[in-house]
XYZ file of C-alpha atoms in Angstrom:
599
model
C -117.833 19.523 -18.438
C -119.607 22.538 -19.292
C -119.839 24.460 -22.074
C -117.735 27.991 -22.812
C -118.580 30.725 -20.979
C -121.316 32.880 -22.731
C -120.112 36.306 -24.270
C -123.276 37.423 -22.746
C -126.000 40.124 -23.218
C -125.203 42.405 -20.496
C -122.108 44.109 -19.185
C -120.797 41.522 -16.305
C -119.740 44.645 -13.816
C -123.054 46.594 -14.432
C -124.981 43.130 -13.437
C -123.121 42.921 -10.444
C -123.646 46.569 -9.541
C -127.061 46.146 -10.076
C -127.167 42.938 -7.396
C -125.121 44.787 -5.293
C -127.662 47.659 -4.889
C -130.522 45.263 -4.580
C -129.018 43.212 -2.058
C -127.907 46.464 0.200
C -131.056 48.134 0.031
C -132.904 44.895 1.308
C -130.412 44.030 3.701
C -130.817 47.537 5.088
C -134.413 47.551 5.222
C -134.585 44.033 6.659
C -131.991 44.542 9.496
C -133.939 48.314 10.165
C -137.387 45.912 10.418
C -135.377 43.575 12.893
C -134.141 46.330 15.114
C -137.712 48.331 15.135
C -139.339 44.882 16.366
C -136.434 44.272 18.814
C -137.019 47.893 20.314
C -140.759 46.963 20.545
C -140.588 43.523 22.184
C -137.713 44.487 24.476
C -139.369 47.439 26.115
C -139.988 45.660 29.161
C -137.398 43.158 29.374
C -137.167 40.104 27.353
C -139.168 36.907 27.530
C -139.392 33.317 25.685
C -142.230 34.404 23.643
C -140.407 37.846 22.892
C -137.395 35.950 21.369
C -139.577 33.503 19.841
C -141.379 36.273 17.894
C -138.313 38.049 16.874
C -136.765 34.532 15.483
C -139.913 33.835 13.571
C -139.997 37.176 12.229
C -136.374 36.991 11.078
C -137.183 33.609 9.037
C -140.583 35.068 7.469
C -139.910 38.626 6.719
C -136.952 38.311 3.749
C -139.688 36.906 1.196
C -141.843 40.334 1.815
C -138.996 42.635 1.909
C -137.611 41.488 -1.711
C -141.113 41.446 -2.765
C -141.501 45.168 -2.391
C -138.190 45.943 -3.786
C -138.996 44.316 -6.820
C -142.478 45.835 -7.572
C -141.055 49.250 -6.894
C -138.003 48.810 -9.275
C -140.273 47.221 -11.539
C -142.734 50.112 -11.202
C -140.337 52.412 -11.532
C -138.609 51.011 -14.471
C -141.979 50.868 -16.483
C -142.823 54.638 -15.971
C -139.744 56.368 -14.967
C -137.324 54.937 -17.191
C -136.998 55.951 -20.619
C -136.203 52.253 -22.080
C -137.318 49.797 -19.700
C -137.164 46.526 -21.974
C -133.911 47.548 -23.291
C -132.572 47.825 -19.783
C -134.342 44.188 -18.442
C -134.218 42.275 -21.482
C -132.131 43.437 -24.203
C -132.673 40.399 -26.618
C -136.340 41.306 -26.615
C -135.985 42.968 -29.986
C -134.867 40.372 -31.988
C -138.357 38.696 -31.262
C -140.092 41.356 -32.594
C -138.867 41.405 -36.045
C -140.750 39.780 -39.015
C -137.773 37.549 -40.350
C -138.812 34.323 -40.588
C -137.269 31.100 -38.752
C -134.901 28.820 -39.744
C -134.887 26.193 -37.003
C -137.229 23.463 -36.249
C -139.058 23.232 -32.930
C -140.943 20.635 -30.614
C -143.843 21.706 -28.989
C -144.158 19.063 -26.157
C -147.349 18.161 -24.221
C -146.834 16.342 -20.881
C -149.939 14.815 -19.281
C -151.187 12.482 -16.574
C -154.364 11.601 -16.038
C -155.742 14.151 -17.681
C -159.407 15.190 -19.673
C -157.950 14.063 -23.030
C -160.384 16.252 -25.139
C -160.170 19.064 -23.377
C -156.349 19.346 -23.217
C -156.177 18.436 -26.904
C -158.807 20.948 -28.059
C -156.409 23.682 -26.579
C -153.643 22.100 -28.099
C -155.066 22.103 -31.746
C -156.349 25.728 -31.217
C -152.406 26.631 -30.570
C -151.359 24.540 -33.772
C -153.976 26.354 -35.543
C -152.862 29.748 -34.343
C -149.301 29.099 -35.101
C -150.087 27.678 -38.750
C -151.922 31.016 -39.395
C -148.756 32.717 -39.410
C -147.487 31.093 -42.029
C -144.299 29.316 -39.906
C -146.180 26.423 -38.800
C -144.278 23.923 -41.142
C -141.384 23.782 -38.898
C -142.930 22.857 -35.811
C -143.959 19.435 -34.350
C -146.474 18.904 -31.456
C -146.180 16.063 -29.176
C -148.098 14.795 -26.858
C -146.178 12.935 -24.035
C -148.695 10.762 -21.840
C -147.613 9.116 -18.358
C -151.393 8.446 -17.612
C -152.122 5.427 -15.767
C -155.673 4.906 -15.561
C -157.123 2.634 -18.496
C -159.960 4.359 -19.357
C -158.159 7.755 -19.504
C -155.293 6.300 -21.798
C -158.072 5.385 -24.251
C -159.829 8.258 -24.312
C -156.122 10.045 -24.983
C -155.839 7.637 -28.141
C -159.144 8.277 -29.276
C -159.356 11.636 -28.968
C -155.815 12.222 -30.611
C -156.849 9.853 -33.472
C -159.858 12.264 -34.050
C -157.252 15.315 -34.094
C -155.057 13.460 -36.565
C -158.122 12.599 -38.796
C -159.087 16.241 -38.577
C -155.798 17.613 -39.641
C -155.648 15.610 -42.814
C -152.353 15.622 -44.385
C -150.898 17.814 -41.455
C -151.104 15.173 -39.066
C -147.449 13.662 -40.011
C -146.740 16.702 -37.724
C -148.694 15.660 -34.541
C -147.177 12.590 -32.381
C -148.184 10.806 -29.325
C -146.196 8.544 -26.980
C -147.220 7.081 -23.730
C -144.752 5.536 -21.378
C -145.777 2.521 -19.579
C -144.234 4.187 -16.083
C -143.749 7.282 -15.013
C -140.174 7.162 -13.741
C -138.861 10.645 -13.148
C -142.668 12.159 -13.313
C -142.998 15.292 -15.655
C -139.153 15.873 -16.160
C -138.768 12.320 -16.590
C -141.111 12.646 -19.423
C -139.152 15.193 -20.832
C -135.999 13.107 -20.464
C -137.545 10.565 -22.457
C -138.241 12.827 -25.331
C -134.986 14.196 -25.550
C -133.211 11.099 -25.664
C -135.717 9.379 -28.137
C -136.345 12.482 -30.566
C -134.649 15.594 -29.147
C -131.837 15.312 -31.744
C -134.179 16.720 -34.766
C -135.309 19.925 -33.048
C -133.102 22.774 -31.930
C -135.592 23.989 -29.363
C -138.615 22.642 -27.267
C -141.811 24.575 -25.803
C -142.595 22.150 -22.788
C -146.648 22.820 -22.037
C -148.881 22.119 -18.935
C -152.156 20.622 -19.448
C -153.754 23.762 -18.721
C -151.129 25.973 -21.155
C -152.312 28.002 -23.838
C -149.753 30.137 -26.219
C -150.803 31.703 -29.536
C -148.621 31.809 -32.628
C -146.957 35.040 -32.702
C -145.645 34.707 -29.150
C -144.018 31.370 -30.025
C -142.645 32.764 -33.015
C -141.096 35.483 -30.812
C -139.717 32.937 -28.798
C -138.330 31.370 -31.359
C -136.671 34.534 -33.143
C -134.867 35.204 -29.979
C -133.575 31.780 -29.338
C -132.120 31.788 -32.899
C -130.554 35.561 -32.439
C -128.983 34.611 -29.084
C -127.547 30.835 -29.406
C -126.048 31.399 -25.638
C -129.632 31.528 -24.345
C -130.346 28.579 -22.937
C -134.154 29.269 -21.733
C -136.484 31.787 -22.457
C -139.210 32.047 -20.124
C -142.593 33.633 -21.261
C -144.656 35.743 -18.839
C -147.480 33.585 -18.252
C -151.017 35.375 -17.282
C -154.368 33.291 -16.189
C -156.877 32.813 -18.919
C -160.570 34.029 -18.644
C -162.033 31.874 -15.882
C -166.251 31.118 -15.009
C -164.887 30.291 -11.584
C -165.325 33.269 -9.123
C -162.394 31.881 -6.935
C -160.020 31.508 -10.106
C -161.071 35.201 -11.499
C -160.523 36.823 -8.048
C -157.052 35.045 -7.682
C -155.926 35.802 -10.992
C -156.850 39.409 -11.227
C -154.719 40.112 -8.264
C -151.626 38.034 -9.559
C -152.051 39.466 -13.124
C -152.042 42.943 -12.009
C -148.848 42.123 -9.752
C -146.485 40.027 -12.134
C -145.629 42.993 -14.531
C -144.298 45.216 -12.173
C -142.731 42.165 -9.953
C -141.250 40.524 -12.831
C -139.777 43.594 -14.505
C -137.783 44.351 -11.267
C -136.576 40.807 -10.433
C -135.229 40.755 -14.124
C -133.320 43.622 -13.846
C -131.085 42.342 -11.522
C -131.737 38.497 -11.995
C -130.695 38.962 -15.825
C -129.219 35.834 -17.196
C -129.844 33.802 -13.921
C -133.832 33.825 -14.297
C -136.624 31.984 -13.420
C -137.982 28.883 -15.258
C -141.672 27.914 -14.388
C -141.367 24.507 -16.817
C -143.642 25.302 -19.048
C -144.531 28.161 -21.844
C -140.958 28.568 -22.568
C -138.323 28.175 -25.023
C -135.541 25.265 -24.515
C -132.833 24.843 -26.402
C -132.685 21.154 -26.584
C -128.623 20.163 -27.167
C -127.581 21.834 -23.818
C -130.756 20.478 -22.178
C -130.161 17.094 -22.957
C -126.422 17.492 -22.109
C -126.336 19.291 -18.909
C -129.740 19.306 -17.311
C -130.091 15.423 -16.403
C -131.653 15.850 -12.795
C -129.681 13.818 -9.757
C -131.615 11.656 -7.473
C -132.132 12.657 -4.148
C -131.633 10.598 -0.914
C -133.168 6.902 -0.878
C -132.874 7.654 -4.835
C -135.875 9.728 -4.831
C -136.939 11.583 -8.044
C -137.335 15.631 -7.887
C -140.722 16.850 -7.751
C -139.897 20.607 -8.725
C -137.595 20.180 -11.726
C -137.706 23.530 -13.237
C -135.965 25.894 -10.703
C -132.856 22.842 -10.828
C -133.015 22.626 -14.232
C -132.319 26.144 -14.884
C -129.493 26.357 -12.225
C -128.165 23.228 -14.288
C -128.516 25.168 -17.527
C -126.791 28.163 -16.176
C -123.809 26.220 -14.501
C -122.846 25.014 -18.012
C -122.608 28.339 -19.650
C -125.897 28.867 -21.102
C -128.027 32.040 -20.067
C -131.675 31.603 -18.216
C -133.947 34.761 -19.435
C -137.434 36.087 -18.669
C -139.337 37.904 -21.191
C -140.960 40.342 -18.679
C -143.860 41.694 -20.859
C -147.598 40.308 -21.307
C -148.187 38.449 -24.575
C -150.011 35.414 -25.900
C -148.917 33.278 -22.978
C -151.763 31.711 -20.345
C -152.657 29.255 -18.089
C -155.183 28.177 -15.948
C -155.632 28.746 -12.345
C -157.234 26.147 -9.883
C -161.314 26.818 -10.043
C -161.463 26.208 -6.098
C -160.059 27.148 -2.818
C -159.499 23.351 -2.359
C -157.598 22.750 -5.524
C -155.353 26.284 -4.918
C -154.182 24.414 -1.644
C -153.618 21.109 -3.361
C -151.508 22.433 -5.960
C -149.890 24.859 -3.537
C -148.868 22.133 -1.341
C -147.443 20.197 -4.343
C -145.009 22.927 -4.681
C -144.314 23.169 -1.186
C -143.233 19.189 -1.322
C -141.025 20.317 -4.463
C -139.265 23.147 -3.418
C -138.370 21.567 0.076
C -136.307 18.826 -1.771
C -134.161 21.991 -2.632
C -132.525 21.563 0.558
C -130.621 18.513 -0.795
C -129.504 20.314 -4.621
C -127.961 23.542 -2.572
C -124.429 21.588 -2.035
C -124.367 20.687 -6.053
C -120.830 21.801 -7.219
C -120.503 24.465 -9.836
C -123.736 26.136 -9.574
C -123.423 30.068 -9.714
C -124.039 31.818 -6.633
C -127.186 33.219 -8.330
C -128.422 29.912 -8.717
C -127.912 28.925 -5.651
C -129.708 32.231 -4.154
C -132.915 31.209 -6.698
C -132.808 27.735 -4.950
C -132.778 29.349 -1.604
C -135.468 31.789 -2.733
C -137.927 28.907 -3.594
C -137.340 27.425 -0.370
C -138.111 30.625 1.521
C -141.393 31.121 -0.350
C -142.735 28.278 1.855
C -140.247 28.142 4.630
C -141.868 31.671 6.225
C -145.130 29.854 6.431
C -144.889 28.258 9.547
C -143.014 31.293 11.101
C -145.908 33.816 10.380
C -148.238 30.820 11.755
C -146.457 30.999 14.693
C -146.230 34.490 15.160
C -150.148 34.731 14.841
C -150.176 32.574 17.651
C -147.858 33.642 20.086
C -148.846 37.542 19.434
C -152.303 36.034 20.888
C -150.535 34.399 24.053
C -148.157 37.414 24.748
C -150.972 39.291 26.817
C -151.252 36.235 28.880
C -147.716 36.097 30.203
C -146.691 39.862 30.015
C -148.038 42.837 31.499
C -148.577 44.828 28.238
C -149.943 48.066 29.834
C -146.581 49.850 29.126
C -146.409 47.941 25.703
C -145.597 50.590 22.985
C -148.907 50.144 20.945
C -148.209 53.088 19.057
C -145.023 51.785 17.431
C -146.435 48.258 17.005
C -149.270 49.139 15.181
C -147.243 51.203 12.811
C -144.894 48.394 12.063
C -147.895 46.316 11.891
C -149.457 48.532 9.318
C -145.969 48.947 7.325
C -145.844 45.619 6.987
C -149.320 44.675 5.726
C -148.210 47.566 2.993
C -145.283 45.234 2.161
C -147.763 42.026 1.742
C -149.710 44.206 -0.536
C -147.271 46.241 -2.405
C -146.865 43.895 -5.329
C -150.467 44.139 -6.035
C -150.764 47.880 -5.075
C -147.579 48.420 -7.624
C -149.262 46.409 -10.352
C -152.726 48.173 -9.792
C -150.926 51.754 -10.272
C -149.240 50.520 -13.437
C -152.388 49.626 -14.758
C -154.001 52.840 -13.778
C -151.068 55.014 -15.294
C -150.536 52.768 -18.426
C -152.277 54.840 -21.252
C -155.467 52.186 -21.866
C -154.696 50.169 -19.250
C -158.005 50.773 -17.282
C -160.351 50.138 -20.184
C -158.534 46.844 -21.138
C -160.011 46.053 -17.502
C -163.286 46.897 -18.276
C -163.065 50.352 -17.174
C -162.271 52.258 -13.510
C -165.522 51.085 -11.515
C -164.898 47.434 -12.308
C -161.038 47.743 -11.859
C -161.362 49.383 -8.437
C -164.168 46.838 -7.493
C -161.972 43.921 -8.311
C -158.982 44.955 -6.536
C -160.852 45.577 -3.403
C -162.736 42.054 -3.575
C -159.153 40.544 -4.612
C -157.218 42.181 -1.897
C -160.111 41.187 0.820
C -160.116 37.542 -0.531
C -156.301 37.308 -0.668
C -155.975 37.603 3.170
C -158.453 34.572 3.460
C -156.515 32.331 0.961
C -153.196 33.776 2.433
C -154.434 32.438 6.042
C -155.739 29.007 5.078
C -152.631 28.014 2.819
C -149.948 29.262 4.959
C -151.733 27.626 7.707
C -151.677 24.288 5.387
C -148.373 24.686 4.388
C -147.239 24.873 8.250
C -149.095 21.629 8.773
C -147.287 20.147 5.677
C -143.877 20.918 6.603
C -144.681 19.619 10.064
C -145.417 16.159 8.827
C -142.804 16.227 5.602
C -140.330 14.236 7.379
C -142.627 11.464 8.182
C -143.778 11.125 4.563
C -142.869 8.730 1.708
C -142.348 9.967 -1.659
C -145.024 11.904 -3.484
C -146.842 11.406 -6.653
C -148.120 13.738 -9.657
C -151.467 13.490 -10.143
C -153.767 14.978 -12.632
C -155.863 18.256 -11.358
C -159.454 18.978 -11.740
C -159.432 22.177 -13.913
C -162.968 23.002 -14.685
C -165.491 25.258 -12.724
C -167.385 23.383 -10.219
C -168.862 23.435 -7.255
C -167.874 21.989 -3.767
C -169.554 20.146 -1.315
C -170.054 20.903 2.246
C -168.751 18.007 3.918
C -165.250 17.750 1.728
C -164.970 21.167 2.340
C -165.299 21.205 5.888
C -163.171 18.363 6.127
C -160.276 20.081 4.544
C -160.623 23.027 6.461
C -161.577 22.384 9.741
C -157.965 22.117 11.509
C -157.429 25.997 9.575
C -160.962 26.811 11.153
C -159.959 25.481 14.741
C -156.519 27.166 14.532
C -158.265 30.620 13.836
C -161.153 30.142 16.571
C -158.744 29.563 19.444
C -156.089 32.142 18.308
C -159.017 34.937 18.308
C -160.683 33.237 21.332
C -157.475 33.978 23.113
C -156.835 37.350 22.014
C -160.488 38.420 22.705
C -159.606 37.044 26.329
C -156.407 38.506 27.102
C -156.582 41.880 24.788
C -159.729 42.510 22.864
C -158.293 45.212 20.726
C -155.533 43.135 19.753
C -158.393 40.566 18.317
C -159.453 43.499 16.140
C -156.327 44.670 14.987
C -155.006 41.019 13.862
C -158.759 40.547 11.916
C -157.007 41.050 8.626
C -154.386 38.092 9.545
C -156.919 35.780 11.659
C -160.197 36.507 9.946
C -159.365 34.414 7.193
C -159.091 30.972 9.212
C -162.559 31.249 10.459
C -163.861 32.893 7.211
C -162.239 30.058 4.858
C -165.236 27.614 5.030
C -168.021 29.792 3.686
C -165.502 31.562 1.225
C -164.480 28.358 -0.427
C -168.398 27.450 -0.955
C -169.415 30.438 -2.440
C -166.511 31.247 -4.549
C -166.635 27.571 -6.005
C -170.530 28.122 -6.563
C -171.341 28.307 -10.209
C -173.804 30.844 -9.957
C -171.441 33.044 -8.336
C -169.143 32.719 -11.209
C -171.584 33.363 -13.800
C -172.596 36.378 -12.373
C -168.788 37.433 -12.083
C -168.533 36.763 -15.679
C -171.439 38.171 -16.753
C -170.773 41.489 -14.879
C -167.172 41.438 -15.775
C -165.991 41.535 -12.361
C -162.256 40.201 -12.013
C -162.130 40.097 -15.794
C -158.578 40.042 -17.422
C -158.206 42.017 -20.691
C -158.786 39.082 -22.984
C -162.247 38.824 -21.629
C -163.084 42.454 -22.953
C -160.695 42.351 -26.100
C -160.764 38.314 -27.263
C -157.528 37.565 -28.922
C -157.710 35.103 -31.884
C -156.229 32.519 -30.024
C -159.667 32.428 -27.727
C -161.857 32.462 -30.819
C -160.160 29.377 -31.823
C -160.395 27.730 -28.817
C -164.048 28.144 -28.822
C -164.696 27.062 -32.564
C -165.162 23.289 -33.263
C -161.701 21.918 -33.464
C -162.868 18.632 -35.433
C -165.268 18.001 -38.678
C -168.612 16.527 -37.521
C -168.402 14.269 -40.497
C -165.152 12.945 -39.552
C -165.686 9.025 -38.974
C -164.834 7.471 -35.522
C -161.325 6.697 -35.891
C -159.561 3.716 -34.875
C -157.920 3.820 -31.337
C -153.920 4.367 -31.694
C -151.880 1.542 -29.668
C -149.928 2.849 -26.948
C -146.896 2.042 -24.952
C -143.469 3.211 -23.765
C -141.991 2.477 -27.248
C -144.843 3.519 -29.607
C -144.742 6.911 -31.168
C -147.653 8.015 -33.494
C -146.157 9.386 -37.157
């Protein structure tokens, strides 16, 4: 039984027209590209390879087509619409008031086998920043542990006890609970919190171990939630925090540039069926607890990627899921090395592939089903692109390409490279046209150098991660249930052996493709370099981008720096400041079990 339908923040017919317009444009572009490619491939008749290339392109292209439309639409809204935020997020103004909040909120941090000192330092900085606003008394802080390593769990208890001792009278708002099992992974941890303690709060703000939010952003989300009781989830726009890793700096530089226009465009038509990324968001606890209990998959398996399906269930219950598509004090850390980035990408892939079983859930709205399909397509296109690269190299071996329309093929190829880069390019243009935008990134020289480096690096990252996803999807049907493990979050170097062991399959594939293309059509090997060079360059790139000295040089030079490096907000000063009094005595460790919470 679902809740009553919400009154809605936007006119339903207007939203329908927006979605119809985006769908029509994307479908027209998609069909035009397929016709164009079919004309190129069919010039001298059809072979099995021709048909396979067209089929793979049909599978892979939708993600890029919608990415372009989102980026262009968002860029247009930001720079040519008189009131872009009112058009996309009409609820946003409620968060900009100075009105004091009235409801209680729980800030929940879920961890499993993480560095407790590091995690709690971030949480303490968030609490200090929120308390500085004068509104902190209505927030309680929960550390929800699923740690299985006895050594790490002992560290958690000791570090949490230190934090409580340092807080003095404020310690009554700090809580720690560790489960003795990991049932349901992170989603099960949150479910357990809602059942045990959620009744005392109107909202919760779930955090990951690398999350950081400043007090004003938290208050903004709560004010919006109070003003609009039919909003079930409000997702903040999460951006990368300053990093000492050259890899993380380069990756998040492009990600940061492209996110604002892309998310603005997606929010224009996604509206009340927006995204949920599982952290740095405001969640209304009552409907979440009542309607967002995750179903089990076949074989009684638990869902790994819980966020998108929770958003779909919240929407099914009649509550809106919204994204606030503006940069604020909401941060996360990106993986410090290429290997860690690949591990994270493969975890996401495993989780998103589970959505196949959930598409048939009864009562989901069409937009929610589309969001699940879109999450699947994020990864399902990887083997299609990998196949296109291999088939393209094989094509000259089995066909006479002397009459091949090379000019038309080159134009389509360059156009699609532009599609791939469109969100980034729209983001860099957005920075350049926003008053003070270039200065926020350290000036024009740093911005241009950072953009150039990031674009080159993105081809390497894209090649090796796409190949990794392809291999994973090939073996996924034969794997058992995957778990949820801790992550390496600090900048560190990589060993040559571990790097080679992880990247040799991609290197071998790239070397094979280049050898075939070089033998059959040397000009093809040159043209395909942006897509194939990454396979063979991944090994030296991984080692160099993880090298601490290179990261230190990037940091000192301000290369690929985010705005928070050039004008640090107070939350980062709090993060660097000592969080505990040096004279604080060694506290007694807190006993922990699935039945115990400190209070």
